Short mmCIF file of C-alpha atoms and ligand atoms in Angstrom, two decimals:
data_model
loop_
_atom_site.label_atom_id
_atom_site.label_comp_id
_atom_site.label_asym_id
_atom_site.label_seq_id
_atom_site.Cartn_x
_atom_site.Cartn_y
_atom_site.Cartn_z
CA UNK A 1 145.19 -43.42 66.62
CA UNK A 2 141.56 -44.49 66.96
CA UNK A 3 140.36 -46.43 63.77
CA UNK A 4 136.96 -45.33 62.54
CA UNK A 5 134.75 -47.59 60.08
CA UNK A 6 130.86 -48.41 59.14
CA UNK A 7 130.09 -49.15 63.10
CA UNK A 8 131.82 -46.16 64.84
CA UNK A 9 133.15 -45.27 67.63
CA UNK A 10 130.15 -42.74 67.81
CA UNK A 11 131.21 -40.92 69.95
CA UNK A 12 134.46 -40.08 72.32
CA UNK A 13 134.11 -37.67 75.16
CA UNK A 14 137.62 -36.58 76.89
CA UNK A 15 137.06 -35.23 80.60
CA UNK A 16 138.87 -33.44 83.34
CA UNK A 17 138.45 -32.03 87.03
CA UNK A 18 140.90 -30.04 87.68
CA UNK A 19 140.08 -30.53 91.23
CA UNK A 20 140.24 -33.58 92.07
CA UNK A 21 142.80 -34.40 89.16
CA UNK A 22 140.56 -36.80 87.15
CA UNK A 23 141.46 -37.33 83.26
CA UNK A 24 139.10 -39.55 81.64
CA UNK A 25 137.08 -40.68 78.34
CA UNK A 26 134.55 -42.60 77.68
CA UNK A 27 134.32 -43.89 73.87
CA UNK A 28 130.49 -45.03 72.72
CA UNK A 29 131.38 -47.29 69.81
CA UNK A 30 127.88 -48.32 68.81
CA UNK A 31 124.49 -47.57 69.74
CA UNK A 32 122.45 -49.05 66.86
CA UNK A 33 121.36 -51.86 68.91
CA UNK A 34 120.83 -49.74 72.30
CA UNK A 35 123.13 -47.79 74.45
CA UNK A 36 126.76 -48.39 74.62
CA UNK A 37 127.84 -50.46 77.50
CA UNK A 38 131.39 -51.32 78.98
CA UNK A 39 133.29 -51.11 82.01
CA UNK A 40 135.18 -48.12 83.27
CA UNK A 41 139.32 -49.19 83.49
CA UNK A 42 141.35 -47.29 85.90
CA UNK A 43 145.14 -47.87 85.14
CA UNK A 44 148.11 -45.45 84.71
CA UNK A 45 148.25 -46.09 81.17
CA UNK A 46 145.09 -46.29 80.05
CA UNK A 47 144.83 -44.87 76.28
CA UNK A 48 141.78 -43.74 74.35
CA UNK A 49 143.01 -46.18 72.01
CA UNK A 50 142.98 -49.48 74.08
CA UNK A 51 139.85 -48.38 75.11
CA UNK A 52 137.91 -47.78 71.45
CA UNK A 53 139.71 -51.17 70.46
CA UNK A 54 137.82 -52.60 73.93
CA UNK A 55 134.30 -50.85 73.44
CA UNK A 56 134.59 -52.51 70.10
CA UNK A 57 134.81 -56.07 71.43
CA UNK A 58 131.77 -54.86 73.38
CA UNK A 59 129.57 -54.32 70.27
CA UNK A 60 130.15 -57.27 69.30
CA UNK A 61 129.44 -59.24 72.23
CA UNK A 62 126.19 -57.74 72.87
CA UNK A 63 125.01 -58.20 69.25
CA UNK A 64 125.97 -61.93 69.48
CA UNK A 65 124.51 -62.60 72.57
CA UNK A 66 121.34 -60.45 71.98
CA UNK A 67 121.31 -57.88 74.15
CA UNK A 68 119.62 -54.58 73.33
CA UNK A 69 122.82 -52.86 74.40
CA UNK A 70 125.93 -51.81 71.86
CA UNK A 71 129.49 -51.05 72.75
CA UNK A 72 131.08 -48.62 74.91
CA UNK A 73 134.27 -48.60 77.39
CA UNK A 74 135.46 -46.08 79.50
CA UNK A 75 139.30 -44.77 80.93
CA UNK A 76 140.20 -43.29 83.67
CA UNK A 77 144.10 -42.46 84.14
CA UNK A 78 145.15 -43.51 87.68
CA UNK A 79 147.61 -41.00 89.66
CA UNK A 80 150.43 -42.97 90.86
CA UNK A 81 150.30 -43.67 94.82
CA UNK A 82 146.65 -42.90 94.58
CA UNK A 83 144.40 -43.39 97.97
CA UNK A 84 141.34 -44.84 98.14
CA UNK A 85 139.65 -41.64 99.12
CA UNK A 86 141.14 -40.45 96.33
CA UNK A 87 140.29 -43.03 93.89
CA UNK A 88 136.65 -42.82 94.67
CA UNK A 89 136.44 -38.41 94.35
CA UNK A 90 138.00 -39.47 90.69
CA UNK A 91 135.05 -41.71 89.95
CA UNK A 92 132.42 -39.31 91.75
CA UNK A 93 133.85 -36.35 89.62
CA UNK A 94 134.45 -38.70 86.84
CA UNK A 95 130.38 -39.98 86.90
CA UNK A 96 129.33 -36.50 87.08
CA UNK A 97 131.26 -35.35 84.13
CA UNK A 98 129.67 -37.68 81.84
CA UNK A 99 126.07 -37.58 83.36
CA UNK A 100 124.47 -35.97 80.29
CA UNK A 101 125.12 -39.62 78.45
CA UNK A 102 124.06 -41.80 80.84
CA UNK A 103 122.29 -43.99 80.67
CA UNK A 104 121.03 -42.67 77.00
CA UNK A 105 124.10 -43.31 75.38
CA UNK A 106 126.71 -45.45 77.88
CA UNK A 107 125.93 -48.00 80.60
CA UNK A 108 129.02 -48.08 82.77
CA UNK A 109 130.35 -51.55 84.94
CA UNK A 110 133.44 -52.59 86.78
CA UNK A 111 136.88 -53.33 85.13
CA UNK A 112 140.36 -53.45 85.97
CA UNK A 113 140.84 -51.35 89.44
CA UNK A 114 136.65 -50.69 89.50
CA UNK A 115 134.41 -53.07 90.96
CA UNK A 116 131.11 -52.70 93.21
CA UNK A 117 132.28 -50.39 95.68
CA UNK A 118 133.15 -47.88 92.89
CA UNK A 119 129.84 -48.40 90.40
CA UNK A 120 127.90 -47.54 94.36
CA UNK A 121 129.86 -44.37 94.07
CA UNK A 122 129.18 -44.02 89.70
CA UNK A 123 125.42 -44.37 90.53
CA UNK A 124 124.93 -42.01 93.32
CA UNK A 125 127.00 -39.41 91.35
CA UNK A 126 125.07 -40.07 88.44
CA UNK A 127 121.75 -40.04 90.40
CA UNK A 128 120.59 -42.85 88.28
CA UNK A 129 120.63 -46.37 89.32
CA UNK A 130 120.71 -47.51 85.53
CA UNK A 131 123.94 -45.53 84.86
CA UNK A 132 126.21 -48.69 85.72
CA UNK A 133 125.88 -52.52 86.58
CA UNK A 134 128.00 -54.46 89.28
CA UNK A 135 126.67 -52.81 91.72
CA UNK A 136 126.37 -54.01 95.22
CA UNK A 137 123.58 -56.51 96.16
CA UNK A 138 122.52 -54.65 98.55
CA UNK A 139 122.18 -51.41 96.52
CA UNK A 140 118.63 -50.36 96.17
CA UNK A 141 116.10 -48.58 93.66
CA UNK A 142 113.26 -47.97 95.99
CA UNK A 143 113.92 -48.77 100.03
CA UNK A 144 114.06 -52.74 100.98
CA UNK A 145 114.35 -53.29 96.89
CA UNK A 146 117.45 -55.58 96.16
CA UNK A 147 119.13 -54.52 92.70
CA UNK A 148 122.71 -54.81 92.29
CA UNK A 149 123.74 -57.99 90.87
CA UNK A 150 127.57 -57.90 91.60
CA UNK A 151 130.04 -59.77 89.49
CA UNK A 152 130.82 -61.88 92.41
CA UNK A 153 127.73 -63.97 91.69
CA UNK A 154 130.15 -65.69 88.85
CA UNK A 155 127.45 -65.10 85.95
CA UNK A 156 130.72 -65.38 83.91
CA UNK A 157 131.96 -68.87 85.03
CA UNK A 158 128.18 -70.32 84.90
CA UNK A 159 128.38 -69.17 81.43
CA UNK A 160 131.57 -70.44 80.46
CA UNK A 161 130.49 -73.78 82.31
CA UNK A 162 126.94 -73.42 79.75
CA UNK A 163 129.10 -73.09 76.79
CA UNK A 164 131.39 -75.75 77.56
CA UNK A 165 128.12 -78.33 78.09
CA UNK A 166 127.05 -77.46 74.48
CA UNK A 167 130.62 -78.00 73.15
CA UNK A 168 130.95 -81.42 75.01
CA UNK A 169 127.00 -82.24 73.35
CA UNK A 170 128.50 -81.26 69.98
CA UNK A 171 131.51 -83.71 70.19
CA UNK A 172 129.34 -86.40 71.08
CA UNK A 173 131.36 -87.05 75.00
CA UNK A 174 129.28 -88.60 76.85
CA UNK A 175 130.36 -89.59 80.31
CA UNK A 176 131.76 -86.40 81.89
CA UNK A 177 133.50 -88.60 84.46
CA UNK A 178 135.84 -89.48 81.97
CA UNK A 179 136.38 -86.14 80.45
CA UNK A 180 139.33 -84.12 82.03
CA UNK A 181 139.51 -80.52 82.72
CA UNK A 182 142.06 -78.06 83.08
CA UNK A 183 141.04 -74.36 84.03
CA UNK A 184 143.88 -71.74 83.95
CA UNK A 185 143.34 -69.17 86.75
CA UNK A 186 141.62 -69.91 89.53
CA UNK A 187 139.61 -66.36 90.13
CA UNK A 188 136.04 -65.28 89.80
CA UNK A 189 135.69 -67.33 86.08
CA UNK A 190 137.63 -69.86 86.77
CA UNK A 191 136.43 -71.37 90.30
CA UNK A 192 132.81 -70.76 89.44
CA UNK A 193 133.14 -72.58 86.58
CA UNK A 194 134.94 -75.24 88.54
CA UNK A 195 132.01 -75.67 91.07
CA UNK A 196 130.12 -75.85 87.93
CA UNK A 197 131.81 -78.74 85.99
CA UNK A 198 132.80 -80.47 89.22
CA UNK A 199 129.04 -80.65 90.65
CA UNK A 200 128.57 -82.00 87.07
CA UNK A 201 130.86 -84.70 87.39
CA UNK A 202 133.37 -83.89 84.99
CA UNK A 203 137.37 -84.91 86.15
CA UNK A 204 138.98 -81.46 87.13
CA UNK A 205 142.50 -82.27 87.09
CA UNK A 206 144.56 -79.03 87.06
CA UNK A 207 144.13 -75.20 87.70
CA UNK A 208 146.75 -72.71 88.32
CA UNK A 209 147.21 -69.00 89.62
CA UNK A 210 150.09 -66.52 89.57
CA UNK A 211 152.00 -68.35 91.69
CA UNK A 212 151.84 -71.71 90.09
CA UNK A 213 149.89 -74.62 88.59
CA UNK A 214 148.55 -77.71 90.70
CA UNK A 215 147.66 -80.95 88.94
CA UNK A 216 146.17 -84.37 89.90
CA UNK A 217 145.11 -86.90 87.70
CA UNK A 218 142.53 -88.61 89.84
CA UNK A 219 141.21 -85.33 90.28
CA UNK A 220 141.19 -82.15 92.41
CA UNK A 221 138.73 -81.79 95.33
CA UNK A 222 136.87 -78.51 94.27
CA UNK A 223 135.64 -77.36 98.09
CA UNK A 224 139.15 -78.35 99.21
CA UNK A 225 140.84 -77.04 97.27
CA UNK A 226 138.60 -73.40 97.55
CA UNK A 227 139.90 -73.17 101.17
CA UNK A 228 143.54 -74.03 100.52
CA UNK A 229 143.16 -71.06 97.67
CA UNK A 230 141.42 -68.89 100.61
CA UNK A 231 143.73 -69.86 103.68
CA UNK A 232 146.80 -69.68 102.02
CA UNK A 233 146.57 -67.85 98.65
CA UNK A 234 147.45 -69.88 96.31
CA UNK A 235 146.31 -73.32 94.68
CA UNK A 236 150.37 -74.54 94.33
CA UNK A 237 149.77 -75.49 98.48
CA UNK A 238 146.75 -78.00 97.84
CA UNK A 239 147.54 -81.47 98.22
CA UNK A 240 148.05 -84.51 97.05
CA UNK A 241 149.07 -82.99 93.48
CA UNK A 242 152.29 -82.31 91.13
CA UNK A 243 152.92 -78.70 91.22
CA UNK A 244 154.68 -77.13 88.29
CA UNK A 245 154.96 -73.27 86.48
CA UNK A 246 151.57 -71.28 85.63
CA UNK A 247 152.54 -71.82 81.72
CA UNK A 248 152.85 -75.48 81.77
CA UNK A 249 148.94 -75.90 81.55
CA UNK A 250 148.49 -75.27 78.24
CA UNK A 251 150.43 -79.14 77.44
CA UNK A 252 148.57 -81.17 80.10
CA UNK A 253 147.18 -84.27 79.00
CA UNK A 254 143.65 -82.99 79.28
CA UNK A 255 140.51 -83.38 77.40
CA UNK A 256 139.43 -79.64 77.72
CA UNK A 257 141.06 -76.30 78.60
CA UNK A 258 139.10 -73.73 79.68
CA UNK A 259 141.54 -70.43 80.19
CA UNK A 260 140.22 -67.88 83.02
CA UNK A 261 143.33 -65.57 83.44
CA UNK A 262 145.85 -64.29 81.52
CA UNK A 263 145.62 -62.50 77.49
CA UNK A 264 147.98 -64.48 75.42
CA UNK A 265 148.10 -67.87 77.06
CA UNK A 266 148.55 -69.75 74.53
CA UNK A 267 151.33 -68.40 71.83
CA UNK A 268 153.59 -69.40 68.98
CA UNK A 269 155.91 -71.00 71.04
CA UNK A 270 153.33 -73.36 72.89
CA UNK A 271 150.09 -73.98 70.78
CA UNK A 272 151.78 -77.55 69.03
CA UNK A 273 152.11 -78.90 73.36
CA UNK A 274 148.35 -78.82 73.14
CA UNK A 275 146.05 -82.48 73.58
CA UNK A 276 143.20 -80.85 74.79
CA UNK A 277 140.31 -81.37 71.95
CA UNK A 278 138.42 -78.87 73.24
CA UNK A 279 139.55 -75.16 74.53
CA UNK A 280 137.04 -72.85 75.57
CA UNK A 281 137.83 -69.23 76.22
CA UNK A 282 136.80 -67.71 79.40
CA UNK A 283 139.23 -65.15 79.70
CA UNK A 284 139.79 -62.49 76.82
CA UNK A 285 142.01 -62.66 74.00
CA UNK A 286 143.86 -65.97 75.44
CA UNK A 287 145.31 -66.59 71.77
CA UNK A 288 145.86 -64.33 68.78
CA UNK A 289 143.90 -65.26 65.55
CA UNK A 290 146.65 -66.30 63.73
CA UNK A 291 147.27 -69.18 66.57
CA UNK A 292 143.47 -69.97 66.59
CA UNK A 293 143.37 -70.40 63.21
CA UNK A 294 146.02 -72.70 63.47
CA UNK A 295 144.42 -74.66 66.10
CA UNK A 296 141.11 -74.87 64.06
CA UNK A 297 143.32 -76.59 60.89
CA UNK A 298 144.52 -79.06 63.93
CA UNK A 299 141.35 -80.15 64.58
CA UNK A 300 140.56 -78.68 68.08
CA UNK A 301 137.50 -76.95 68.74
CA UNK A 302 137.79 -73.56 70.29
CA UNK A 303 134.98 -71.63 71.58
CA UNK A 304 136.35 -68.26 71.31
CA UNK A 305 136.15 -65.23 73.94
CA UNK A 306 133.21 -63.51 73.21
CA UNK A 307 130.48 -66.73 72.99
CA UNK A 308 131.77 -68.34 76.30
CA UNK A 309 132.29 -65.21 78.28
CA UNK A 310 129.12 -63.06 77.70
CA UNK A 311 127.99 -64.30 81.08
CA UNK A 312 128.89 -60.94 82.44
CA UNK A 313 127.34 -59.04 79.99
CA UNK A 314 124.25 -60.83 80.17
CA UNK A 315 124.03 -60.35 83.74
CA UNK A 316 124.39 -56.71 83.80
CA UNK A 317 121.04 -56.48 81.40
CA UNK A 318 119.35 -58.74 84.30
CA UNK A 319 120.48 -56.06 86.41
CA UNK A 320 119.76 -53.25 84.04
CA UNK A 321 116.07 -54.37 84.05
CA UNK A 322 115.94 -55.12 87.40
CA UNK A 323 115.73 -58.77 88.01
CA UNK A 324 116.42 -60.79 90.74
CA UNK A 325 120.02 -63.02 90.80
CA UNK A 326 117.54 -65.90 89.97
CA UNK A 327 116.01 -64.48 86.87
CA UNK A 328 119.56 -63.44 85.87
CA UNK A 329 121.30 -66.98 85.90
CA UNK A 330 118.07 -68.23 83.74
CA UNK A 331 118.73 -65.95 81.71
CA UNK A 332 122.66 -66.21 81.67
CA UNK A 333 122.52 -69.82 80.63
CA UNK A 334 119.30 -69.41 77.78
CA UNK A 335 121.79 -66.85 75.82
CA UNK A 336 124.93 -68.97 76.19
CA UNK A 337 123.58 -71.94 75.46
CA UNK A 338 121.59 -70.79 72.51
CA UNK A 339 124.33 -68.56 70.88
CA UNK A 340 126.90 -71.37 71.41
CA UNK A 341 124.68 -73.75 69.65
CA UNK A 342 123.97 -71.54 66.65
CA UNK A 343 127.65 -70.74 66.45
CA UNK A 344 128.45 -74.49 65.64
CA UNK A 345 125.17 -75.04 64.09
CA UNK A 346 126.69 -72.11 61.40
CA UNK A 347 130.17 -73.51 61.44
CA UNK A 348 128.59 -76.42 59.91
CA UNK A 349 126.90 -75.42 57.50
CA UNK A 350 129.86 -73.24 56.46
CA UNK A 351 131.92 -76.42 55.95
CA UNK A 352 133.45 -76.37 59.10
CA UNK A 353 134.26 -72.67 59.40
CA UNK A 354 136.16 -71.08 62.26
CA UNK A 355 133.80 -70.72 65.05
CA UNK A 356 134.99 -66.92 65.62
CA UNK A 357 134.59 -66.52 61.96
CA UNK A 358 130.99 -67.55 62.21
CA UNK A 359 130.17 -65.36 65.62
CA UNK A 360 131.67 -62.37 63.94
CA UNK A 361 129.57 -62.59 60.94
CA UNK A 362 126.26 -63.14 63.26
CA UNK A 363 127.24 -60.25 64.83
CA UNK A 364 127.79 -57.74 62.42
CA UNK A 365 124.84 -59.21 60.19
CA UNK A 366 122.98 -58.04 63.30
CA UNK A 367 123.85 -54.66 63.76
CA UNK A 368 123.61 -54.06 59.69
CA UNK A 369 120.34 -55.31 59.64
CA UNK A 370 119.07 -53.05 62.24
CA UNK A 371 120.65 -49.88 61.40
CA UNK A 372 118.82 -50.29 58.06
P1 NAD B 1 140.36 -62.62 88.73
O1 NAD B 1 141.30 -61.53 89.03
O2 NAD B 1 139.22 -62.87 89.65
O3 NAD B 1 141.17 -64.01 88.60
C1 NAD B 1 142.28 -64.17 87.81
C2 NAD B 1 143.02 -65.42 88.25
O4 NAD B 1 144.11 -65.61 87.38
C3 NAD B 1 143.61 -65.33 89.67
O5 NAD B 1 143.43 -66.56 90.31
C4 NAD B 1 145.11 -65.10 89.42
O6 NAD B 1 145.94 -65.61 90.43
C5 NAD B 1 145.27 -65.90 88.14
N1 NAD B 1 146.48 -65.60 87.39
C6 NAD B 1 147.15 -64.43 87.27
N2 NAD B 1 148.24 -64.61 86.50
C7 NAD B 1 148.24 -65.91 86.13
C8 NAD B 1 149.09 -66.70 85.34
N3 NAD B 1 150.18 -66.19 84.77
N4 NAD B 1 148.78 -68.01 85.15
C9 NAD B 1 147.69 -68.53 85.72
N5 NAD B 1 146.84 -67.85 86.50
C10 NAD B 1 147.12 -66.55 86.69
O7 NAD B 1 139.86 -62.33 87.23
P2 NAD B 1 138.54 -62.85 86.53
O8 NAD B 1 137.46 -61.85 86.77
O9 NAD B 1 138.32 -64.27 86.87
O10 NAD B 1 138.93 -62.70 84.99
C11 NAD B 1 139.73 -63.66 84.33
C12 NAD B 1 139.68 -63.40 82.84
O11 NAD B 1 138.33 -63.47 82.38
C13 NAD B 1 140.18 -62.04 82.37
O12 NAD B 1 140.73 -62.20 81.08
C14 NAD B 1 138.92 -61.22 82.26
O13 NAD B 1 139.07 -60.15 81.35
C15 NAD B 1 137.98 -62.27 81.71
N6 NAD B 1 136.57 -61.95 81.92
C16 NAD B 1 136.07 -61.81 83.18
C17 NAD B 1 134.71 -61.53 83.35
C18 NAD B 1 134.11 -61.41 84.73
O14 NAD B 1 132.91 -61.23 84.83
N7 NAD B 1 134.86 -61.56 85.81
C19 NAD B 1 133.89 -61.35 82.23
C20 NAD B 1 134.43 -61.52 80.95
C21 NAD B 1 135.78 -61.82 80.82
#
């Protein structure tokens, strides 16, 4: 059952082709602060509920990083043993379907199973080149024009690497030589904020995939360890290093943890094996509340999901508007690093509040303040 309240969802449109076999809906959860925006899923199970709760997360992460967008997320149910021919008649018949609220009222992008090839296909269906972001570089408005800013750029991971800067100012580190980092998953957010940190000097001790989790204490060689990931598909084969299970980062003796991968990360049953001081979400909903609450009363700063990973977000708006990759990573790292700062600033103020706490109230003071 989708939950209504005071912000929405606006708006949920269910869809079908019987030709082509596409089932899909799109929910618009807010548009007070401009039209909803959100990336179109495309799983077998994919429920209009998961995908209101997701379009939610989306209103709030615009509002808080100040984006003249709200929230929106869109389903499509995948056939089993679908082909890629398939696949991309679904999102042409899907795109057409809801034309008549796009780009008015939803801005598409890529999520699970989409990605540039498919928001290519969303905007030519559409027939309007502001329908959807992620689209490839190479994708143009008028003829030699670059637009698409794809998410392989790693807007997210620059982000992440912004936020964790202003966390590292707040606690007063100072050399980041000294300062040791473990990122969990190493996939678009994770090795670009790697490169990041690394070209920064910080000590990048661990990282881990599906397969594993590889960890150094002098260090891991970033560009090495890029084209043991790329030759042989998986950072367990890098060397010299300890290699151990995917779970066992979240106990490292580290000084940060930055999670890129998987929802749930840390749990009930692991949050006490934690020495990082610092955590700094890069990958959605890597705890519950509950267990970041009880990190906060612990004393370890967490910068939750929706500060440190509106890289993304903030790079489709580039895109949206038309700027150049440049303009976009300027951009990118003037939001983080100004919404992580007035996060803690607000935290402080409030006695030491929750940081999520704090974001959510920024938010939603936000988009109350303009719908007035
Ligand atoms: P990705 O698919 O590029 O990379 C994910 C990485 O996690 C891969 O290296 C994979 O091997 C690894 N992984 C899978 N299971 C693992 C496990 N059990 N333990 C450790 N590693 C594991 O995905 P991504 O785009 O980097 O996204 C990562 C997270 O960040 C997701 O939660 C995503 O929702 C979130 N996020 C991504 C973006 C973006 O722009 N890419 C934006 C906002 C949030």
């Amino acid at each position: 059952m989708v939950e209504f309240d005071e912000f929405g969802p606006e708006k949920i449109l269910e869809v079908y082709d019987p030709k082509t076999k596409m089932h899909g809906f799109v929910v618009v959860d807010s548009t007070v602060l401009g039209p909803g925006k959100g990336g179109i899923r495309m799983t077998s199970s994919v429920t209009i509920d998961e995908v209101a709760k997701l379009a939610r997360v989306m209103t709030y992460k615009c509002s808080l990083a100040g984006l003249p967008f709200g929230g929106g997320k869109s389903g499509i149910v995948a056939p089993k043993n679908m082909t890629k021919e398939q696949k991309h008649e679904i999102i042409r018949a899907f795109s057409k379907a809801i034309k008549p609220i796009c780009p008015s009222k939803y801005i598409a992008a890529p999520d699970i199973n989409t990605a540039e090839e498919e928001m290519r296909i969303f905007a030519l269906a559409n027939g309007s080149m502001r329908s959807c972001t992620g689209k490839p570089s190479n994708m143009c408005v008028k003829p030699g024009e670059k637009c698409g800013i794809p998410h392989e750029y790693g807007s997210t991971g620059f982000g992440v690497y912004h936020a964790t800067l202003v966390a590292v100012n707040y606690l007063g580190w100072k050399n980041p030589k000294e300062i040791r980092i473990a990122i969990e998953g190493f996939g678009n957010v994770g090795t670009f904020a790697a490169k990041y940190l690394t070209e920064k000097g910080f000590k990048f001790v661990a990282t881990s995939d599906s397969k594993g989790l590889i960890y150094n204490k002098n260090g891991l060689d970033y560009s090495k360890l890029m084209k043991v990931k790329k030759e042989k598909g998986t950072v367990t084969k890098y060397a010299p290093g300890k290699v151990m299970k995917s779970e066992n980062i979240v106990g490292l003796d580290v000084d940060i943890l930055i999670t890129a991968a998987i929802p749930n990360l840390v749990n009930k049953n692991n949050y006490n094996k934690i020495k990082a001081k610092l955590i700094v979400e890069g990958s959605n909903i890597p705890m519950t509340h509950d267990i970041e609450n009880k990190l906060h009363k612990k004393g370890i700063l967490v910068i939750p999901d929706f500060v440190a990973n509106a890289g993304g977000v903030i790079s489709s708006y580039a895109e949206y508007k038309g700027y150049n990759p440049k303009h976009m990573f300027t951009l990118v790292e003037k939001k983080i690093v100004k919404n992580t700062k007035l996060v803690l600033k607000e935290a402080e103020k409030k006695k030491h509040s929750k940081l999520r706490d704090v974001a959510m109230e920024i938010a939603i003071s936000r988009i109350r303040k303009k719908k007035k």
